[in-house]
Amino acid sequence: MRFDTPATTNPIDQLRVIGKPHDRIDGPLKTTGNATYAYEQHAAAPNAAYGFILGAGIAKGTIKSIDLDEARRAPGTLEIITYENAGPLGFAPFIPRTAALAGPRVTHYHQAIALVVAETFEQARDAASHIRITYSEEAGRYDLAAQYDTAPIAPDYILGPSEMRINDFDGAFASAPFQLDETYTTPPESHAMMEPQATTAVWEGDQLICWTSTQGIAVALGDLAAVTGIPPENIRVVSPFIGGGFGSKSFNHADISLAAIAARMVGRPVKVAMQRPLVINNTTHRPATIQRIKLGANADGKITAIGHEALFGNVENGWQESAIVPTRHLYAGANRMTLARMATLDLPEGSTMRAPCEAAGMMALEIAMDEMAEKLGMDPVEFRIVNDTQVSPDHPERPFSLRKLNECFRLGADRFGWQDRPSRPRAVQEDGWYIGMGTAAAIRGALAFPSAARVRLASDGIVTVECDMTDIGTGTYTVLAQTAAEMMGVDIDQVAVSLGDSNLPATAGSGGQYGCASSTGAVYAACVKLRELVAETLGFPGGEAIFEGGMVRHGETSLPLAIAAANGELAAEDLMEYGDLFQTFDQQTFGAHFVKVAVNSATAEVRVRSMLMVCAAGRILNPKTARSQVIGGMTMGLGGALMEELVVDKNRGFFVNHDLASYEVPVHADIPHQEVVFLDEVDPYTSPLKAKGVGELGISGVAAAIANAIYNATGVRVRQYPMTLEKYLSELPQI
Ligand code: MOS
């Protein structure tokens, strides 16, 4: 099926199953421990040996020697894989740019030097401690700020040109009666998902099966083939359950290729989980940014000039944390400038993490908007509303498919009691705490990519959905079951969903909040075909049959759906493809955040007291799973505002706090009451379900809303994330 004209009325609009807050159908498996993850394939891969990765102890240089003798003699050692015996390794086409196995060059700290395979994990770890390596170490570039004056414009990229100038930005800024010119910084951050990267690899003849923790089966398989040289047709990748990815599992890491090679060498299953202390420096992170924002406005609050420059760093040709992206879509303003610059760094590689680009960009832009509102003497909600645009600001010929940002702000302000916010900072004190409120917008692209699915109808009436889509904890199993149930006119408990296997039809996978629209679109297309097949089998002219309550009705005749499969299962498969609606229309999701904080007047400790987000994200397929996604994003945003930071050792070139004890993320005690409201809207330009993704919208903007609330509470403006208390304690009044 091709989706190239806006959706009209279709069976999804009945909303008997879609739009209902169904519990996750995979929930019982997870809560009872029966969901098996990549490292837990005891039944499928019995007698697996354990792999332990030894990470490099330098960030840049060359291996001079590796002495494996003692390690090979250690009890239980089966094999040790290094660059000297692994065979030639290639590269994935996109990410990572750094080699899965170092040698002789080392290009980042904790890059894998060796995989020790042993009978037990403890033996593998012990043997690894007996490997003796000598290096010739070189100086590296580890400090982003040191390249502030010299870093070149970033190469043009998947996200568009790195520099755009529209009309006369410099002139308009210079002549604006109100000006803001400030610089903001965001630190490197870690995905910090619960399940580390992990793979169990098994060879059956020349066929390789990898149970791995990935967001996208097809990418994992293709990239594994590219790195190892194993023909793709000989590889099967399976990933039914994933313990979080947050972008880190959009691409492969060392575990999968090393497990595959090791399993072939030792002739038995091998499992490798990235040890937690290695996750941060061996895999990827969100790169740091330095962002300069310039705003010019008239006294009426209209923005006349908007400029956003972002500097970020990475390995050569690496992922670009292009924080300027949201500024190209968010606010009106005739004179515009966006510029991305990229430094080359020898730190571990950066990649996609939790709303890449938007999350970091909004952390800066939305503080700047708050600062400008204050200069103008305007309410920050009103300032944003005044600068709404219904056409893409950088491409005025391109309307938004649907943009209800102002409605989000109005509804949110009303619900949150925004009228009680003191317009002057440090105006409210309660029991030794300064109280403040902050707001920020949210924006994140809405996309869908070609995806296929198969739907089968069995003689017992059970409908089975099959595709290689992953459920990374988002509720994908559930919304796909809802989609098939709605389309086939059955209850959700009549639908089984099988995901995460390269033997199933290929989807775009999970990432960039496109997974939901893409995979439900695929199931929709397959169900349209299955409905035709059912109608034909039952002797009903296609297109006119009604599927409802487990029955198929045509005119006066009504037959059980299951009858259609009485003489054999019916199956239909289709690929959903997309026309140019994503080019003709700017398709985004929008939201408004409201936050109330308390800041201790003596210690500067911040307690976030309440959070509200109003989202405009198309049709919400399941308000329960969508809400969980959004509060997850809001929680991550709180982490970004107050605590998350990978600390760079600028001499040795690594992230110092490489464990979950010292890389701090919010815990329950940090999280206040959170409320999520979805505008009741449908966007017919996105997919037949009129739905968009919503997961990454939740994190966009929220850190700035917290920063703005801290300012409102204390009168101290912090422009460096995370806003740990030492950054403003000294500016609080003496008590
Ligand atoms: Mo997401 S960071 O695009 O998996």
XYZ file of C-alpha atoms and ligand atoms in Angstrom:
739
model
C 0.000 0.000 0.000
C 1.112 3.504 -0.710
C 0.183 6.341 1.585
C 0.357 9.419 -0.604
C -2.967 11.152 -0.085
C -4.392 12.271 3.264
C -6.259 9.573 5.133
C -10.053 9.532 4.873
C -12.516 7.592 7.012
C -11.407 3.998 7.544
C -12.079 1.167 10.033
C -9.600 2.632 12.546
C -11.990 5.569 13.065
C -14.476 3.247 14.785
C -12.229 3.546 17.876
C -13.548 0.390 19.532
C -10.046 -0.816 20.419
C -7.801 1.987 19.163
C -7.692 4.945 21.505
C -8.422 2.797 24.559
C -5.991 2.580 27.499
C -5.281 -1.145 27.164
C -2.722 -2.633 29.512
C 0.421 -3.838 27.818
C -0.122 -7.325 26.496
C 3.530 -8.154 27.216
C 3.192 -6.940 30.806
C 2.506 -10.318 32.469
C 5.508 -11.885 30.722
C 7.731 -9.131 32.052
C 6.371 -8.986 35.576
C 6.640 -12.774 35.958
C 10.154 -12.986 34.556
C 9.019 -14.986 31.542
C 10.116 -12.455 28.952
C 13.510 -13.710 27.841
C 16.112 -11.104 26.960
C 19.163 -11.460 24.753
C 21.397 -12.781 27.540
C 18.807 -15.231 28.825
C 18.363 -17.663 25.955
C 19.096 -20.692 28.118
C 16.635 -22.914 26.270
C 17.523 -21.784 22.766
C 21.270 -21.632 23.356
C 22.141 -24.204 26.034
C 25.670 -24.544 27.330
C 26.667 -21.062 26.267
C 30.189 -19.912 27.046
C 30.702 -16.440 28.480
C 32.480 -13.586 26.805
C 34.131 -10.744 28.712
C 35.299 -7.610 26.921
C 38.615 -6.078 27.899
C 38.539 -2.363 27.155
C 41.496 -0.238 26.120
C 43.262 1.673 28.858
C 44.175 4.576 26.603
C 42.077 6.860 24.433
C 44.379 7.204 21.462
C 47.483 5.407 20.281
C 48.754 2.025 19.195
C 48.983 -1.364 20.802
C 52.664 -2.287 21.046
C 52.193 -5.776 22.456
C 49.552 -8.101 23.818
C 50.675 -10.942 26.049
C 47.951 -13.573 26.391
C 50.004 -16.425 27.886
C 48.894 -16.130 31.466
C 45.299 -15.439 30.481
C 45.200 -18.512 28.234
C 46.402 -20.660 31.157
C 43.770 -19.273 33.520
C 41.119 -21.810 34.572
C 38.179 -22.106 32.207
C 39.584 -20.028 29.371
C 38.339 -21.300 26.006
C 39.545 -18.633 23.611
C 40.807 -15.078 23.513
C 39.953 -12.963 20.522
C 42.055 -9.980 19.579
C 42.769 -8.198 16.312
C 45.530 -10.719 15.756
C 43.179 -13.690 15.340
C 39.733 -12.223 14.682
C 40.168 -11.929 10.942
C 39.456 -8.744 9.013
C 36.622 -6.605 10.360
C 34.742 -3.973 8.391
C 32.505 -1.069 9.296
C 28.782 -0.468 9.408
C 27.715 2.129 6.834
C 26.643 4.816 9.339
C 27.298 4.276 13.066
C 29.609 3.404 14.712
C 32.573 4.936 12.922
C 34.960 3.366 15.404
C 36.100 -0.233 15.136
C 34.412 -2.970 17.155
C 37.856 -4.346 17.974
C 40.905 -2.150 18.462
C 44.263 -3.024 17.035
C 46.840 -2.047 16.363
C 45.188 1.410 16.452
C 43.206 2.406 19.510
C 40.722 5.171 18.720
C 38.855 5.575 21.998
C 39.056 4.656 25.640
C 37.564 1.246 26.515
C 37.470 0.260 22.854
C 37.469 -3.542 22.899
C 41.007 -4.935 22.922
C 40.032 -8.521 23.550
C 37.100 -10.788 24.116
C 37.919 -13.528 26.589
C 35.658 -16.572 26.278
C 35.444 -18.935 29.245
C 33.194 -21.486 30.881
C 31.870 -18.951 33.352
C 31.601 -15.202 33.483
C 33.880 -15.055 36.522
C 36.554 -17.115 34.792
C 36.395 -14.892 31.723
C 36.718 -11.801 33.905
C 39.592 -13.283 35.817
C 41.444 -14.322 32.659
C 40.991 -10.827 31.220
C 42.786 -9.427 34.258
C 45.868 -11.458 33.278
C 46.207 -9.975 29.793
C 49.280 -7.749 29.574
C 49.150 -4.920 27.062
C 51.624 -2.203 26.266
C 50.651 0.864 24.321
C 52.264 3.747 22.620
C 49.970 6.546 23.718
C 49.275 9.735 21.748
C 47.818 13.073 22.700
C 44.173 13.491 21.770
C 41.485 16.159 21.492
C 39.090 15.813 24.382
C 37.877 19.331 25.120
C 34.971 20.659 23.057
C 35.285 24.207 24.381
C 38.928 24.352 23.321
C 37.746 24.149 19.706
C 35.095 26.855 20.047
C 36.977 29.350 17.889
C 38.276 26.917 15.305
C 35.710 24.191 14.644
C 34.486 24.247 11.030
C 30.923 24.228 9.771
C 29.571 20.699 10.009
C 29.224 18.757 6.773
C 25.682 18.774 5.376
C 23.876 15.809 6.737
C 20.719 13.731 6.841
C 19.104 16.516 8.816
C 19.669 19.167 6.172
C 22.225 21.864 5.459
C 24.393 22.900 8.370
C 23.994 26.578 7.620
C 20.848 28.423 6.650
C 20.386 32.184 6.393
C 17.003 33.633 5.538
C 16.596 37.341 4.749
C 18.889 39.639 6.730
C 19.520 38.123 10.136
C 22.478 40.301 11.091
C 20.764 43.538 10.096
C 17.488 42.637 11.788
C 19.242 41.580 14.991
C 21.358 44.726 15.078
C 18.346 46.993 14.715
C 15.982 45.099 17.029
C 14.799 47.192 19.986
C 15.039 44.153 22.254
C 18.021 41.811 21.936
C 19.203 38.657 23.594
C 22.576 37.057 22.949
C 23.497 34.240 25.313
C 25.450 31.008 25.306
C 24.251 27.742 26.795
C 26.021 24.436 27.308
C 24.819 20.865 27.546
C 27.156 18.101 28.758
C 27.747 14.652 27.297
C 25.051 12.312 28.570
C 24.622 8.572 28.749
C 21.613 6.552 27.651
C 21.804 4.642 30.952
C 19.238 2.052 29.916
C 18.643 -0.799 32.325
C 19.686 -3.661 30.028
C 23.198 -3.236 28.648
C 24.042 -4.164 25.074
C 24.021 -7.955 24.992
C 24.107 -10.803 22.492
C 23.878 -14.580 22.535
C 25.307 -16.042 19.324
C 24.777 -19.577 18.058
C 26.028 -21.208 14.860
C 24.045 -24.001 13.227
C 26.230 -25.065 10.328
C 26.883 -21.903 8.359
C 23.807 -20.220 9.806
C 24.293 -17.710 12.587
C 21.546 -16.797 15.031
C 22.057 -13.770 17.250
C 19.714 -12.963 20.077
C 20.623 -9.383 20.649
C 19.262 -6.278 22.284
C 18.522 -3.957 19.401
C 16.049 -1.277 18.385
C 16.069 -2.333 14.744
C 16.405 -5.890 13.460
C 17.206 -5.035 9.853
C 19.935 -2.538 10.766
C 21.428 -4.944 13.305
C 21.558 -7.725 10.735
C 22.930 -5.626 7.888
C 25.535 -3.946 10.060
C 26.646 -7.267 11.547
C 27.148 -8.599 8.020
C 29.103 -5.497 7.053
C 31.416 -5.755 10.067
C 32.027 -9.510 10.071
C 31.735 -10.342 6.381
C 29.189 -13.058 7.174
C 26.682 -13.122 4.292
C 23.432 -11.470 5.427
C 21.384 -14.413 4.183
C 23.231 -16.606 6.685
C 22.277 -14.415 9.647
C 19.135 -14.409 11.732
C 18.703 -11.686 14.354
C 16.149 -12.115 17.124
C 15.163 -9.491 19.694
C 11.758 -10.101 21.226
C 12.307 -8.045 24.387
C 14.596 -5.109 25.002
C 15.381 -3.531 28.339
C 15.530 0.025 27.049
C 17.638 1.484 24.295
C 17.111 5.257 24.193
C 19.006 5.412 20.910
C 22.040 3.426 22.039
C 20.635 0.299 20.422
C 19.779 1.911 17.104
C 23.198 0.685 16.023
C 25.373 -2.298 16.871
C 28.178 -2.316 19.388
C 31.060 -4.688 20.024
C 28.989 -7.366 21.768
C 27.234 -8.662 18.661
C 30.140 -8.982 16.257
C 32.500 -10.343 18.912
C 29.901 -12.872 20.101
C 29.346 -14.025 16.517
C 33.070 -14.453 15.858
C 33.678 -16.107 19.215
C 30.842 -18.603 18.819
C 32.329 -19.690 15.503
C 35.804 -20.018 17.003
C 34.817 -22.042 20.062
C 32.133 -24.066 18.285
C 29.440 -23.434 20.858
C 27.036 -20.674 21.836
C 28.686 -17.572 23.279
C 27.005 -14.784 25.139
C 28.404 -11.341 25.691
C 26.856 -8.602 27.786
C 28.629 -5.273 27.762
C 29.828 -4.984 31.346
C 28.219 -1.952 32.998
C 31.553 -0.181 33.636
C 32.303 -0.484 29.907
C 28.946 0.692 28.584
C 29.741 4.367 28.812
C 33.177 4.497 27.208
C 32.881 1.450 24.950
C 29.498 2.256 23.397
C 28.034 5.654 22.557
C 26.681 8.721 24.324
C 24.929 11.997 23.560
C 27.607 14.521 22.598
C 27.991 17.800 24.447
C 26.947 21.084 22.847
C 27.792 24.750 23.156
C 24.960 26.848 21.795
C 24.680 30.548 21.163
C 21.236 31.994 20.692
C 20.439 35.459 19.443
C 16.927 36.820 19.459
C 15.712 40.202 18.283
C 12.163 41.342 19.013
C 9.887 44.362 18.813
C 8.059 45.805 21.786
C 4.923 43.925 20.765
C 6.817 40.683 21.380
C 7.150 39.678 17.735
C 10.497 38.040 16.993
C 12.228 39.800 14.104
C 15.526 37.896 14.188
C 16.235 34.402 15.413
C 19.693 32.872 15.339
C 20.969 29.594 16.726
C 24.561 28.403 16.452
C 25.502 25.021 17.841
C 28.921 23.515 18.305
C 29.164 19.821 18.988
C 31.907 17.266 18.646
C 32.364 13.685 17.617
C 34.692 11.314 15.873
C 35.238 12.096 12.204
C 32.007 11.708 10.174
C 30.168 10.762 13.339
C 26.609 11.512 14.389
C 25.857 15.214 14.518
C 24.139 16.470 17.643
C 22.663 19.237 15.555
C 20.910 21.231 18.237
C 19.778 23.860 15.738
C 17.112 21.536 14.321
C 14.154 22.622 16.477
C 14.802 26.306 15.767
C 14.113 25.639 12.099
C 10.547 24.630 12.917
C 9.401 26.298 16.081
C 8.906 30.067 16.001
C 8.071 32.771 13.497
C 10.583 35.489 12.663
C 11.409 36.731 9.192
C 15.191 36.978 9.574
C 16.801 33.709 10.481
C 20.183 32.068 10.893
C 21.025 28.527 11.949
C 24.551 27.229 11.932
C 25.995 23.902 13.072
C 29.716 23.480 13.676
C 31.462 20.250 14.445
C 34.695 19.618 16.284
C 36.622 16.393 15.850
C 37.216 14.723 19.199
C 39.018 11.578 20.307
C 36.460 10.800 22.987
C 34.276 7.708 22.712
C 31.844 8.000 19.831
C 28.641 9.983 20.174
C 25.375 8.890 18.631
C 21.618 9.174 18.824
C 20.144 9.498 22.287
C 16.631 10.320 23.535
C 15.331 12.817 20.974
C 18.715 13.649 19.473
C 19.067 17.278 18.342
C 15.692 18.482 19.659
C 16.376 17.552 23.271
C 19.692 19.423 23.403
C 18.551 22.297 21.210
C 15.424 22.962 23.212
C 17.439 23.027 26.424
C 19.023 26.221 25.076
C 16.329 27.788 22.907
C 13.653 27.566 25.547
C 15.743 29.266 28.218
C 16.483 31.989 25.685
C 12.762 32.429 25.064
C 12.204 32.816 28.803
C 14.978 35.385 29.042
C 13.596 37.355 26.126
C 10.068 37.305 27.547
C 11.460 38.838 30.707
C 13.284 41.567 28.764
C 10.028 42.350 26.986
C 8.061 42.304 30.209
C 5.808 39.655 28.711
C 4.407 36.498 30.148
C 6.516 33.625 28.744
C 3.407 31.738 27.615
C 2.098 34.814 25.813
C 5.497 35.464 24.190
C 5.449 31.985 22.675
C 1.834 32.270 21.560
C 2.529 35.580 19.814
C 5.328 33.932 17.829
C 3.369 30.937 16.609
C 3.479 30.126 12.919
C 1.299 27.817 10.882
C 3.911 27.456 8.143
C 7.398 26.056 8.505
C 9.347 29.220 9.324
C 12.371 28.379 7.187
C 10.131 27.237 4.296
C 7.009 29.410 4.279
C 5.620 27.488 1.301
C 5.417 24.430 3.519
C 2.468 24.389 5.952
C 2.424 22.253 9.061
C 0.165 19.263 8.635
C -1.308 20.183 12.011
C 0.074 22.546 14.622
C -1.803 23.191 17.832
C 1.049 24.470 19.955
C -0.911 27.507 21.131
C -3.785 25.267 22.205
C -1.289 23.237 24.266
C -0.070 26.396 25.996
C -3.552 27.749 26.700
C -4.892 24.490 28.062
C -1.745 23.833 30.071
C -1.637 27.307 31.584
C -5.218 26.932 32.654
C -4.770 23.464 34.152
C -1.535 24.286 35.910
C -2.704 27.473 37.542
C -0.158 29.507 35.609
C -1.954 32.731 36.535
C -0.521 32.260 40.047
C 3.057 32.459 38.794
C 4.751 35.546 40.185
C 6.069 37.625 37.302
C 9.042 38.767 39.409
C 11.596 36.133 40.434
C 12.259 35.216 44.065
C 8.818 36.508 45.042
C 7.476 33.447 46.821
C 9.057 31.822 49.855
C 7.520 29.015 51.902
C 9.217 27.456 54.919
C 12.714 28.239 53.700
C 12.070 27.239 50.088
C 11.828 29.569 47.112
C 8.934 28.530 44.884
C 8.849 29.127 41.152
C 7.106 28.092 37.971
C 8.503 27.609 34.499
C 7.231 26.766 31.066
C 8.713 25.637 27.756
C 7.533 24.449 24.394
C 8.175 20.985 23.007
C 8.645 19.969 19.405
C 9.826 16.768 17.767
C 9.595 15.547 14.200
C 6.821 13.148 13.228
C 7.983 10.625 10.693
C 7.022 7.255 9.279
C 9.212 4.965 7.223
C 8.416 2.026 4.929
C 7.520 -1.043 6.950
C 5.944 -4.411 6.229
C 3.808 -6.793 8.257
C 1.973 -10.077 7.884
C -1.381 -10.870 9.456
C -2.732 -14.401 9.721
C -6.227 -15.625 10.534
C -6.438 -19.126 12.026
C -9.466 -21.424 12.091
C -9.995 -20.671 15.790
C -10.418 -17.004 14.910
C -7.081 -15.937 16.375
C -5.424 -13.149 14.418
C -1.608 -13.158 14.504
C 0.476 -10.107 13.640
C 4.052 -10.728 12.528
C 6.824 -8.278 11.743
C 10.404 -7.616 12.782
C 9.405 -4.499 14.722
C 10.919 -4.215 18.195
C 9.195 -3.281 21.435
C 11.843 -1.396 23.372
C 9.521 -0.923 26.298
C 7.183 1.484 24.552
C 4.076 -0.658 24.177
C 4.537 -1.680 20.548
C 3.123 -5.171 21.102
C -0.027 -3.610 22.458
C -0.673 -0.939 19.822
C -0.048 -3.452 17.031
C -2.580 -5.812 18.650
C -5.033 -2.922 18.932
C -4.536 -2.027 15.271
C -5.211 -5.585 14.095
C -8.168 -5.971 16.475
C -9.757 -2.770 15.196
C -9.201 -3.683 11.562
C -10.417 -7.282 11.859
C -13.334 -6.531 14.192
C -12.173 -8.712 17.083
C -11.289 -8.143 20.721
C -7.669 -7.478 21.585
C -7.403 -10.843 23.369
C -8.083 -12.541 20.024
C -4.828 -11.088 18.650
C -1.344 -12.527 19.073
C 1.718 -10.462 18.170
C 5.083 -11.842 17.178
C 7.930 -9.326 16.866
C 11.657 -8.904 16.704
C 12.823 -11.623 14.324
C 14.551 -11.157 10.992
C 12.504 -14.087 9.634
C 9.466 -11.773 9.793
C 8.582 -8.901 7.428
C 10.935 -5.960 7.791
C 9.977 -2.696 9.488
C 11.794 0.531 10.203
C 12.310 -0.551 13.812
C 12.148 1.684 16.876
C 13.770 5.100 16.923
C 13.169 8.754 16.322
C 9.603 8.270 17.597
C 8.728 6.923 14.136
C 8.232 3.326 15.234
C 4.607 3.579 16.224
C 3.293 5.271 13.071
C 5.498 3.128 10.823
C 4.637 -0.273 12.264
C 0.928 0.376 12.828
C 0.775 1.605 9.221
C 2.281 -1.716 8.116
C -0.258 -3.713 10.138
C -3.041 -1.553 8.718
C -1.905 -2.321 5.161
C -1.659 -6.055 5.826
C -5.113 -6.049 7.463
C -6.674 -4.289 4.472
C -5.392 -7.193 2.370
C -6.548 -9.798 4.874
C -10.029 -8.237 4.956
C -10.202 -8.563 1.180
C -9.119 -12.178 1.423
C -11.700 -12.914 4.098
C -14.477 -11.211 2.153
C -13.545 -13.089 -0.983
C -13.417 -16.412 0.883
C -16.841 -15.792 2.428
C -18.268 -14.782 -0.939
C -18.717 -11.128 0.017
C -17.793 -8.498 -2.534
C -14.660 -6.785 -1.267
C -14.725 -3.431 0.440
C -18.343 -3.577 1.582
C -18.138 -6.142 4.367
C -18.325 -4.929 7.959
C -15.924 -6.544 10.445
C -17.342 -6.300 13.939
C -17.670 -8.365 17.103
C -15.848 -11.357 15.606
C -18.348 -11.427 12.746
C -18.233 -10.354 9.125
C -21.431 -8.823 7.850
C -22.563 -8.138 4.334
C -26.104 -6.986 3.674
C -28.372 -9.338 5.624
C -25.713 -12.035 5.973
C -23.433 -12.294 8.979
C -20.769 -14.995 9.411
C -18.143 -15.629 12.079
C -14.729 -14.335 11.012
C -13.180 -17.718 11.890
C -15.291 -19.451 9.202
C -13.118 -17.792 6.570
C -10.175 -19.861 7.811
C -12.118 -23.103 8.278
C -10.426 -24.685 5.275
C -7.005 -23.341 6.090
C -5.323 -20.347 7.551
C -5.538 -17.074 5.628
C -2.498 -14.850 5.550
C -1.798 -11.464 4.036
C 1.367 -9.416 3.931
C 1.948 -5.895 2.725
C 4.516 -3.148 2.713
C 3.379 0.341 3.591
C 5.231 2.982 1.632
C 4.997 6.736 1.798
C 4.604 9.410 -0.843
C 5.656 13.018 -0.509
C 3.261 14.164 2.232
C 6.266 14.418 4.544
C 7.859 16.841 2.099
C 4.725 18.830 1.242
C 3.857 19.316 4.900
C 6.062 19.983 7.884
C 5.039 17.148 10.199
C 5.870 17.651 13.840
C 4.523 16.860 17.263
C 4.080 19.709 19.734
C 3.684 20.221 23.423
C 3.822 22.627 26.323
C 5.555 21.925 29.627
C 4.714 23.461 32.983
C 6.875 22.889 36.029
C 6.797 24.014 39.637
C 9.982 23.837 41.682
C 11.097 24.554 45.195
C 14.684 25.654 45.811
C 16.026 25.506 49.335
C 17.088 29.002 50.314
C 19.983 27.721 52.435
C 21.344 24.798 50.423
C 20.021 25.515 46.892
C 18.720 21.962 46.699
C 16.049 21.761 43.995
C 12.904 19.724 44.419
C 10.631 19.596 41.409
C 7.133 19.712 42.854
C 4.865 19.149 39.881
C 5.055 18.735 36.145
C 2.412 18.983 33.466
C 2.774 18.370 29.772
C 0.083 19.000 27.198
C 0.826 17.164 23.940
C -0.504 17.575 20.432
C 0.699 14.423 18.732
C -2.067 13.278 16.407
C -4.356 10.432 17.347
C -3.283 8.737 20.548
C -3.585 5.009 19.864
C -3.322 3.993 23.508
C -3.507 6.762 26.107
C -1.978 4.545 28.776
C 1.177 3.523 26.913
C 1.473 7.002 25.391
C 1.263 8.602 28.822
C 3.954 6.247 30.089
C 6.164 7.287 27.189
C 5.672 10.953 27.903
C 6.270 10.724 31.646
C 9.401 8.727 30.827
C 10.542 11.586 28.617
C 9.707 14.165 31.273
C 11.688 12.147 33.804
C 14.682 11.989 31.467
C 14.374 15.732 30.956
C 14.506 16.226 34.702
C 17.673 14.162 34.706
C 19.108 16.396 31.994
C 18.145 19.524 33.890
C 19.465 18.600 37.298
C 21.907 15.705 37.323
C 22.888 13.853 34.148
C 26.443 14.546 33.033
C 29.330 12.451 31.802
C 32.413 14.090 33.231
C 35.301 14.279 30.754
C 38.853 13.606 31.859
C 40.441 16.104 29.497
C 43.906 14.643 29.949
C 43.176 10.952 29.511
C 40.160 11.287 27.236
C 37.435 9.285 28.887
C 34.222 9.689 30.829
C 35.146 9.390 34.474
C 31.777 8.464 35.955
C 31.302 5.261 34.023
C 28.839 3.425 36.211
C 25.347 3.920 37.540
C 26.612 4.925 40.964
C 28.256 8.087 39.672
C 26.256 8.771 36.509
C 23.158 10.027 38.223
C 19.665 9.622 36.836
C 16.423 10.528 38.583
C 15.037 8.050 41.074
C 11.466 7.888 42.290
C 12.184 10.303 45.114
C 13.202 12.936 42.538
C 9.970 12.669 40.591
C 6.957 14.664 41.641
C 3.378 14.438 40.515
C 3.408 14.292 36.719
C 0.388 14.921 34.571
C 0.055 14.381 30.834
C -2.797 15.695 28.722
C -3.266 14.821 25.054
C -5.163 17.156 22.780
C -7.887 15.267 20.990
C -6.622 15.548 17.427
C -6.071 13.453 14.313
C -3.508 14.166 11.639
C -4.593 12.623 8.328
C -1.273 13.475 6.656
C 0.872 11.097 8.709
C -0.623 7.638 8.244
C -3.982 5.895 7.837
C -4.139 5.743 11.634
C -3.769 9.552 11.725
C -1.287 8.999 14.536
C 2.238 10.205 15.203
C 4.933 9.133 17.614
C 5.016 10.713 21.039
C 7.851 9.142 23.026
C 10.579 11.648 22.326
C 8.284 14.648 22.498
C 8.176 14.222 26.267
C 11.860 15.014 26.754
C 11.921 17.981 24.394
C 11.895 21.291 26.254
C 11.294 19.969 29.741
C 14.807 20.648 31.057
C 14.426 24.300 30.050
C 11.050 24.483 31.779
C 12.806 23.355 34.974
C 15.608 25.872 34.436
C 13.049 28.616 33.939
C 11.226 27.560 37.091
C 14.498 27.693 39.032
C 15.031 31.219 37.734
C 11.506 32.204 38.678
C 12.104 30.758 42.147
C 15.554 32.194 42.789
C 16.345 34.955 40.317
C 19.509 33.104 39.353
C 19.890 32.275 35.678
C 22.025 29.203 35.010
C 22.945 28.469 31.400
C 25.100 25.397 31.986
C 23.454 22.021 32.352
C 23.068 20.152 34.586
C 21.932 22.764 37.094
C 23.726 21.318 40.044
C 23.521 23.527 43.069
C 27.129 24.724 43.103
C 26.317 26.674 39.934
C 23.952 29.048 41.722
C 24.338 28.556 45.453
C 26.748 31.468 45.769
C 24.276 33.763 44.018
C 21.483 33.127 46.468
C 21.012 35.753 49.197
C 22.974 35.182 52.380
C 20.832 33.907 55.201
Mo 16.006 7.346 19.309
S 17.547 8.334 20.218
O 16.002 8.154 17.830
O 16.336 5.713 19.343
